Amino acid sequence: QVHLVESGGGLVQTGGSLRLSCTTSGFTLGRRYIGWFRQTPGKEREGVACIRIDDEAVIYGDSVKDRFTISSDNGKNTVYLQMNSLTPEDTAVYHCGVETPGYLAPCGGYGPYDYWGQGTQVTVGS
């Protein structure tokens, strides 16, 4: 059975940091990207950061470059998102997802997804 379980969200003040974790089980990534996507009511889903485990290729959304870092611990089947210099614009539900390969714009937030987590809320106070 496939599981993607996110954790690490919470409330933080502007300029603060959080680290999200996505622990996976029940599948093999292969050459698919796994990453973080965020959603806010009234806004389109946004690709935040993605990593392809077999060659460690990474992609970052323009709004988080130089602030967020995605990494993986293959022994723990976990993907992390270190988020620094947070602003209120980063407030969203952050989902961990595995993209279906072969579509345009990987990590663009457009999908489709083979697997999708329940999400963890990140709230940044001003």
Backbone as a printed PyTorch tensor [residue, N CA C, xyz], in Angstrom:
tensor([[[  0.8480,  -1.1910,   0.0000],
         [  0.0000,   0.0000,   0.0000],
         [  0.8820,   1.2400,   0.0000]],

        [[  0.5100,   2.2110,  -0.8290],
         [  1.3080,   3.4220,  -0.9750],
         [  0.9600,   4.4380,   0.1070]],

        [[  1.9890,   5.0300,   0.6600],
         [  1.7870,   6.0820,   1.6500],
         [  2.7660,   7.2160,   1.3840]],

        [[  2.2650,   8.4380,   1.4660],
         [  3.0890,   9.6410,   1.5270],
         [  2.5810,  10.4120,   2.7300]],

        [[  3.4230,  10.6100,   3.7090],
         [  3.0020,  11.2660,   4.9450],
         [  3.8670,  12.4880,   5.1730]],

        [[  3.2230,  13.6510,   5.1640],
         [  3.9360,  14.9120,   5.3810],
         [  3.8950,  15.2740,   6.8560]],

        [[  4.9220,  15.9710,   7.2870],
         [  4.9700,  16.4980,   8.6460],
         [  5.8850,  17.7100,   8.6740]],

        [[  5.8070,  18.4590,   9.7740],
         [  6.7180,  19.5760,   9.9690],
         [  6.1130,  20.9420,   9.7650]],

        [[  4.8620,  21.0060,   9.3390],
         [  4.2310,  22.3110,   9.1690],
         [  3.9400,  22.9620,  10.5050]],

        [[  3.5260,  24.2140,  10.4460],
         [  3.2050,  24.9250,  11.6700],
         [  3.1320,  26.4140,  11.4460]],

        [[  3.1580,  27.1320,  12.5460],
         [  3.1020,  28.5990,  12.5280],
         [  4.4820,  29.1520,  12.8330]],

        [[  4.9150,  30.0910,  12.0000],
         [  6.2240,  30.7080,  12.1860],
         [  6.1160,  32.1760,  11.8100]],

        [[  6.9820,  32.9900,  12.3750],
         [  6.9820,  34.4180,  12.0580],
         [  7.8090,  34.7030,  10.8040]],

        [[  7.5440,  35.8300,  10.1980],
         [  8.3000,  36.2540,   9.0160],
         [  9.8000,  36.2070,   9.2960]],

        [[ 10.5200,  35.6280,   8.3610],
         [ 11.9620,  35.4790,   8.5120],
         [ 12.3850,  34.1760,   9.1450]],

        [[ 11.4170,  33.4260,   9.6540],
         [ 11.7220,  32.1630,  10.3210],
         [ 11.9330,  31.0200,   9.3580]],

        [[ 12.1180,  29.8330,   9.9260],
         [ 12.4140,  28.6320,   9.1480],
         [ 11.5460,  27.4690,   9.6190]],

        [[ 11.3000,  26.5530,   8.6880],
         [ 10.6350,  25.2910,   8.9820],
         [ 11.2670,  24.2250,   8.0980]],

        [[ 11.1940,  22.9780,   8.5690],
         [ 11.6090,  21.8520,   7.7310],
         [ 10.4540,  20.8710,   7.6290]],

        [[ 10.0320,  20.6360,   6.3980],
         [  8.9840,  19.6660,   6.1310],
         [  9.6050,  18.3180,   5.7820]],

        [[  8.8920,  17.2640,   6.1500],
         [  9.3290,  15.9070,   5.8200],
         [  8.2100,  15.1710,   5.0980]],

        [[  8.5920,  14.3560,   4.1350],
         [  7.6490,  13.4920,   3.4220],
         [  8.2140,  12.0800,   3.4760]],

        [[  7.5660,  11.2410,   4.2500],
         [  8.0150,   9.8560,   4.3830],
         [  7.1670,   8.9800,   3.4800]],

        [[  7.8300,   8.1700,   2.6600],
         [  7.1210,   7.3880,   1.6510],
         [  7.2680,   5.8960,   1.9080]],

        [[  6.3130,   5.1490,   1.3950],
         [  6.3960,   3.6940,   1.4600],
         [  5.4780,   3.1020,   0.4060]],

        [[  5.7970,   1.8930,   0.0000],
         [  4.9040,   1.1550,  -0.8840],
         [  5.1470,   1.3240,  -2.3660]],

        [[  6.2070,   2.0530,  -2.7610],
         [  6.4690,   2.2090,  -4.1830],
         [  7.9270,   2.5530,  -4.3910]],

        [[  8.3640,   2.4130,  -5.6530],
         [  9.7190,   2.7770,  -6.0550],
         [  9.6350,   3.9690,  -6.9910]],

        [[ 10.4690,   4.9700,  -6.7320],
         [ 10.3770,   6.2000,  -7.5160],
         [ 10.8560,   6.0310,  -8.9480]],

        [[ 11.9170,   5.2870,  -9.1510],
         [ 12.4620,   5.2060, -10.4960],
         [ 12.9270,   6.5730, -10.9610]],

        [[ 12.5260,   6.9900, -12.1500],
         [ 12.9470,   8.2880, -12.6840],
         [ 11.8710,   9.3610, -12.5240]],

        [[ 10.9120,   9.1120, -11.6910],
         [  9.9080,  10.1330, -11.4360],
         [ 10.4310,  11.1790, -10.4690]],

        [[  9.9010,  12.3770, -10.6010],
         [ 10.1800,  13.4330,  -9.6520],
         [  9.2410,  13.2910,  -8.4530]],

        [[  9.7900,  13.5070,  -7.2920],
         [  8.9790,  13.6490,  -6.0870],
         [  9.2400,  15.0320,  -5.5440]],

        [[  8.2200,  15.6760,  -5.0560],
         [  8.4770,  17.0300,  -4.6080],
         [  7.3520,  17.6170,  -3.7940]],

        [[  7.4660,  18.9110,  -3.6090],
         [  6.5420,  19.6700,  -2.7930],
         [  5.7650,  20.6420,  -3.6610]],

        [[  4.4740,  20.6750,  -3.4060],
         [  3.5690,  21.5520,  -4.1350],
         [  2.7020,  22.2450,  -3.0940]],

        [[  2.3510,  23.4830,  -3.3420],
         [  1.5520,  24.1810,  -2.3470],
         [  0.2890,  24.7500,  -2.9530]],

        [[ -0.7180,  24.8280,  -2.1230],
         [ -2.0220,  25.3180,  -2.5500],
         [ -2.5710,  26.2930,  -1.5310]],

        [[ -3.1310,  27.3760,  -2.0450],
         [ -3.8060,  28.3820,  -1.2430],
         [ -5.1610,  28.6200,  -1.8740]],

        [[ -6.2210,  28.7490,  -1.0790],
         [ -7.5500,  28.9980,  -1.6610],
         [ -7.5420,  30.1930,  -2.6150]],

        [[ -8.0880,  29.9880,  -3.7900],
         [ -8.1680,  31.0590,  -4.7650],
         [ -6.9600,  31.1940,  -5.6580]],

        [[ -5.9400,  30.3980,  -5.4120],
         [ -4.7210,  30.4410,  -6.2270],
         [ -4.4840,  29.0850,  -6.8710]],

        [[ -3.7600,  29.0970,  -7.9720],
         [ -3.3970,  27.8460,  -8.6380],
         [ -2.3430,  27.1080,  -7.8240]],

        [[ -2.3560,  25.7970,  -7.9520],
         [ -1.3180,  25.0020,  -7.3160],
         [  0.0480,  25.3960,  -7.8700]],

        [[  1.0200,  25.4500,  -7.0020],
         [  2.3570,  25.8970,  -7.3800],
         [  3.3820,  24.8160,  -7.0470]],

        [[  4.2400,  24.5280,  -7.9970],
         [  5.3560,  23.6400,  -7.7320],
         [  6.4170,  24.3780,  -6.9440]],

        [[  6.8260,  23.8190,  -5.8100],
         [  7.7910,  24.4780,  -4.9350],
         [  9.1990,  23.9540,  -5.1990]],

        [[  9.3730,  22.6480,  -5.0560],
         [ 10.6890,  22.0430,  -5.2640],
         [ 10.5100,  20.5600,  -5.5000]],

        [[ 11.2970,  20.0160,  -6.4170],
         [ 11.2060,  18.5950,  -6.7530],
         [ 12.5940,  18.0160,  -6.9100]],

        [[ 12.6800,  16.7230,  -6.6700],
         [ 13.9550,  16.0300,  -6.8050],
         [ 13.7180,  14.6860,  -7.4780]],

        [[ 14.6600,  14.3060,  -8.3240],
         [ 14.6270,  12.9880,  -8.9500],
         [ 15.7500,  12.1860,  -8.3030]],

        [[ 15.3850,  11.1820,  -7.5720],
         [ 16.3280,  10.5150,  -6.6770],
         [ 17.4820,   9.8600,  -7.4400]],

        [[ 17.2110,   9.2690,  -8.6160],
         [ 18.2600,   8.4490,  -9.2320],
         [ 19.4320,   9.2790,  -9.7340]],

        [[ 19.2150,  10.5400, -10.1150],
         [ 20.3520,  11.3790, -10.5440],
         [ 20.4440,  12.6690,  -9.7530]],

        [[ 19.5990,  12.8040,  -8.7200],
         [ 19.6120,  13.9730,  -7.8220],
         [ 19.3440,  15.2840,  -8.5570]],

        [[ 18.6780,  15.2250,  -9.6880],
         [ 18.2660,  16.4550, -10.3580],
         [ 17.2260,  17.1590,  -9.4950]],

        [[ 17.3560,  18.4740,  -9.3880],
         [ 16.4070,  19.2460,  -8.5870],
         [ 15.8430,  20.3890,  -9.4140]],

        [[ 14.6300,  20.7650,  -9.0970],
         [ 13.9450,  21.8970,  -9.7250],
         [ 13.3190,  22.7180,  -8.6110]],

        [[ 13.4480,  24.0310,  -8.7140],
         [ 12.8370,  24.9310,  -7.7380],
         [ 11.9040,  25.9130,  -8.4440]],

        [[ 10.8170,  26.2420,  -7.7740],
         [  9.9660,  27.3030,  -8.2570],
         [ 10.6720,  28.6390,  -8.1120]],

        [[ 10.3610,  29.5680,  -8.9960],
         [ 11.0480,  30.8540,  -8.9850],
         [ 10.8840,  31.6020,  -7.6600]],

        [[  9.7430,  31.4520,  -7.0290],
         [  9.4740,  32.2280,  -5.8170],
         [ 10.2250,  31.7070,  -4.5890]],

        [[ 10.8280,  30.5290,  -4.6820],
         [ 11.4990,  29.9640,  -3.5020],
         [ 12.9890,  29.7400,  -3.7280]],

        [[ 13.4810,  30.0030,  -4.9240],
         [ 14.9120,  29.8120,  -5.1760],
         [ 15.7310,  30.6180,  -4.1900]],

        [[ 16.8060,  30.0430,  -3.7290],
         [ 17.7440,  30.6530,  -2.7880],
         [ 17.1980,  30.7400,  -1.3670]],

        [[ 15.9570,  30.2640,  -1.1490],
         [ 15.4020,  30.2530,   0.2090],
         [ 15.0800,  28.8410,   0.6820]],

        [[ 14.6270,  27.9980,  -0.2500],
         [ 14.2240,  26.6330,   0.0890],
         [ 15.2360,  25.6470,  -0.4760]],

        [[ 15.3890,  24.5230,   0.2240],
         [ 16.2800,  23.4660,  -0.2430],
         [ 15.5840,  22.1260,  -0.0880]],

        [[ 15.5460,  21.3540,  -1.1700],
         [ 14.9810,  20.0120,  -1.1270],
         [ 16.1120,  19.0010,  -1.0360]],

        [[ 15.9100,  17.9640,  -0.2480],
         [ 16.9210,  16.9230,  -0.1100],
         [ 16.2230,  15.5990,   0.1810]],

        [[ 16.9840,  14.5200,   0.1270],
         [ 16.3980,  13.2110,   0.3750],
         [ 17.3190,  12.3600,   1.2150]],

        [[ 16.7370,  11.4900,   1.9790],
         [ 17.4690,  10.4680,   2.7350],
         [ 16.9150,   9.1330,   2.2600]],

        [[ 17.6140,   8.5200,   1.3160],
         [ 17.0710,   7.3190,   0.6970],
         [ 16.9300,   6.1720,   1.6820]],

        [[ 17.8140,   6.1390,   2.6720],
         [ 17.7170,   5.0750,   3.6660],
         [ 16.4510,   5.1680,   4.4990]],

        [[ 15.9290,   6.3740,   4.6380],
         [ 14.7040,   6.5950,   5.4110],
         [ 13.4940,   6.7940,   4.5080]],

        [[ 13.7010,   6.7070,   3.1870],
         [ 12.6010,   6.9440,   2.2370],
         [ 11.8930,   8.2600,   2.5360]],

        [[ 12.6820,   9.2830,   2.8010],
         [ 12.1180,  10.5660,   3.2040],
         [ 12.7090,  11.6830,   2.3620]],

        [[ 11.8450,  12.6100,   1.9990],
         [ 12.2500,  13.8140,   1.2860],
         [ 11.9770,  15.0030,   2.1980]],

        [[ 12.9360,  15.9110,   2.2530],
         [ 12.8250,  17.0620,   3.1330],
         [ 12.7180,  18.3500,   2.3210]],

        [[ 12.1010,  19.3490,   2.9370],
         [ 12.0860,  20.6960,   2.3630],
         [ 12.4760,  21.6590,   3.4760]],

        [[ 13.6750,  22.1780,   3.4030],
         [ 14.1360,  23.1940,   4.3480],
         [ 13.7070,  24.5450,   3.8210]],

        [[ 12.9290,  25.2600,   4.6080],
         [ 12.3840,  26.5390,   4.1900],
         [ 12.9430,  27.6310,   5.1030]],

        [[ 13.6630,  28.5610,   4.5140],
         [ 14.2560,  29.6760,   5.2570],
         [ 13.6850,  30.9980,   4.7600]],

        [[ 13.8760,  32.0310,   5.5640],
         [ 13.4340,  33.3880,   5.1970],
         [ 11.9730,  33.3930,   4.7650]],

        [[ 11.1390,  32.7660,   5.5490],
         [  9.7300,  32.6340,   5.2030],
         [  9.0130,  33.9770,   5.2540]],

        [[  8.0570,  34.1430,   4.3650],
         [  7.2250,  35.3460,   4.3100],
         [  5.7560,  34.9250,   4.3320]],

        [[  4.8550,  35.8590,   4.6000],
         [  3.4260,  35.5070,   4.5850],
         [  2.9740,  34.9190,   3.2520]],

        [[  3.6420,  35.2590,   2.1570],
         [  3.2830,  34.7070,   0.8490],
         [  3.5750,  33.2100,   0.7500]],

        [[  4.3200,  32.6810,   1.6730],
         [  4.5980,  31.2380,   1.6920],
         [  3.5090,  30.4570,   2.4250]],

        [[  2.5630,  31.1440,   3.0190],
         [  1.4670,  30.4780,   3.7130],
         [  0.6470,  29.6470,   2.7340]],

        [[  0.4890,  28.3650,   3.0400],
         [ -0.2220,  27.4550,   2.1430],
         [ -0.2780,  26.0800,   2.7820]],

        [[ -1.0550,  25.1990,   2.1590],
         [ -0.9610,  23.7720,   2.4700],
         [  0.0830,  23.1810,   1.5380]],

        [[  1.0630,  22.5270,   2.1150],
         [  2.1520,  21.9360,   1.3420],
         [  1.9170,  20.4330,   1.2150]],

        [[  1.8650,  19.9920,  -0.0310],
         [  1.6440,  18.5860,  -0.3220],
         [  2.9090,  17.9700,  -0.8950]],

        [[  3.1150,  16.7310,  -0.5600],
         [  4.1580,  15.9290,  -1.1790],
         [  3.5130,  15.1220,  -2.3000]],

        [[  4.1360,  15.1210,  -3.4670],
         [  3.5500,  14.4060,  -4.5850],
         [  4.5980,  13.7730,  -5.4770]],

        [[  4.1990,  12.7180,  -6.1500],
         [  5.0480,  12.0350,  -7.1240],
         [  4.4350,  12.2540,  -8.4970]],

        [[  5.1820,  12.9100,  -9.3580],
         [  4.6480,  13.2540, -10.6710],
         [  4.6520,  12.0540, -11.6090]],

        [[  3.6340,  12.0040, -12.4520],
         [  3.6020,  11.0270, -13.5320],
         [  4.6090,  11.4680, -14.5880]],

        [[  5.5310,  10.6220, -14.9870],
         [  6.5440,  11.0400, -15.9500],
         [  5.9730,  11.2050, -17.3490]],

        [[  6.6760,  11.9930, -18.1560],
         [  6.3400,  12.1140, -19.5650],
         [  5.5020,  13.3220, -19.9060]],

        [[  5.2050,  14.1720, -18.9450],
         [  4.4250,  15.3670, -19.2040],
         [  5.3560,  16.5860, -19.2070]],

        [[  4.8640,  17.6820, -19.7200],
         [  5.6660,  18.8920, -19.8130],
         [  5.8430,  19.5280, -18.4510]],

        [[  6.8540,  20.3460, -18.3520],
         [  7.0830,  21.2070, -17.1840],
         [  7.0690,  20.4380, -15.8730]],

        [[  8.0310,  19.5580, -15.6580],
         [  8.0920,  18.8830, -14.3510],
         [  8.1920,  19.8910, -13.2260]],

        [[  7.5060,  19.5830, -12.1450],
         [  7.4830,  20.4280, -10.9470],
         [  6.7790,  21.7610, -11.1990]],

        [[  6.0050,  21.8300, -12.2520],
         [  5.2970,  23.0630, -12.5150],
         [  3.9920,  23.1990, -11.7570]],

        [[  3.5760,  22.1130, -11.0830],
         [  2.3100,  22.1650, -10.3540],
         [  1.1130,  21.7890, -11.1990]],

        [[  1.3460,  21.3130, -12.4290],
         [  0.2420,  21.0290, -13.3480],
         [ -0.2370,  19.5920, -13.2730]],

        [[  0.5620,  18.7040, -12.6600],
         [  0.1950,  17.3050, -12.6170],
         [  0.4160,  16.6430, -13.9580]],

        [[ -0.0980,  15.4400, -14.1580],
         [ -0.7660,  14.6310, -13.1410],
         [  0.2210,  13.9960, -12.1670]],

        [[ -0.3350,  13.3540, -11.1590],
         [  0.4690,  12.7790, -10.0980],
         [  0.1080,  11.3150,  -9.9020]],

        [[  1.1310,  10.5350,  -9.7320],
         [  0.9000,   9.1340,  -9.4230],
         [  0.4680,   8.9620,  -7.9650]],

        [[  1.0850,   9.7710,  -7.0940],
         [  0.7710,   9.6820,  -5.6710],
         [  0.7370,  11.0900,  -5.0890]],

        [[ -0.0800,  11.2530,  -4.0460],
         [ -0.3180,  12.6030,  -3.5010],
         [ -0.5630,  12.4810,  -2.0120]],

        [[  0.0810,  13.3160,  -1.2160],
         [ -0.1070,  13.2720,   0.2250],
         [ -1.2410,  14.1670,   0.6950]],

        [[ -1.5700,  14.0540,   1.9680],
         [ -2.6920,  14.8100,   2.5380],
         [ -2.3450,  16.2770,   2.7620]],

        [[ -1.0720,  16.5750,   2.9300],
         [ -0.6650,  17.9590,   3.0930],
         [ -0.4090,  18.3510,   4.5320]],

        [[  0.3790,  19.3950,   4.7000],
         [  0.6550,  19.9610,   6.0130],
         [  0.5870,  21.4810,   5.8960]],

        [[ -0.0720,  22.1070,   6.8560],
         [ -0.3050,  23.5550,   6.8050],
         [  0.9340,  24.3100,   7.2720]],

        [[  1.3200,  25.2900,   6.4810],
         [  2.3790,  26.2290,   6.8640],
         [  1.7640,  27.6150,   6.9070]],

        [[  1.8950,  28.2700,   8.0490],
         [  1.3560,  29.6140,   8.2170],
         [  2.4760,  30.5310,   8.6840]],

        [[  2.6800,  31.6170,   7.9440],
         [  3.7360,  32.5680,   8.2740],
         [  3.0780,  33.8690,   8.7020]],

        [[  3.3090,  34.2610,   9.9460],
         [  2.7430,  35.4770,  10.4800],
         [  3.5980,  36.6800,  10.1390]],

        [[  2.9380,  37.8150,  10.0140],
         [  3.6590,  39.0460,   9.6770],
         [  4.1520,  39.7570,  10.9300]]])
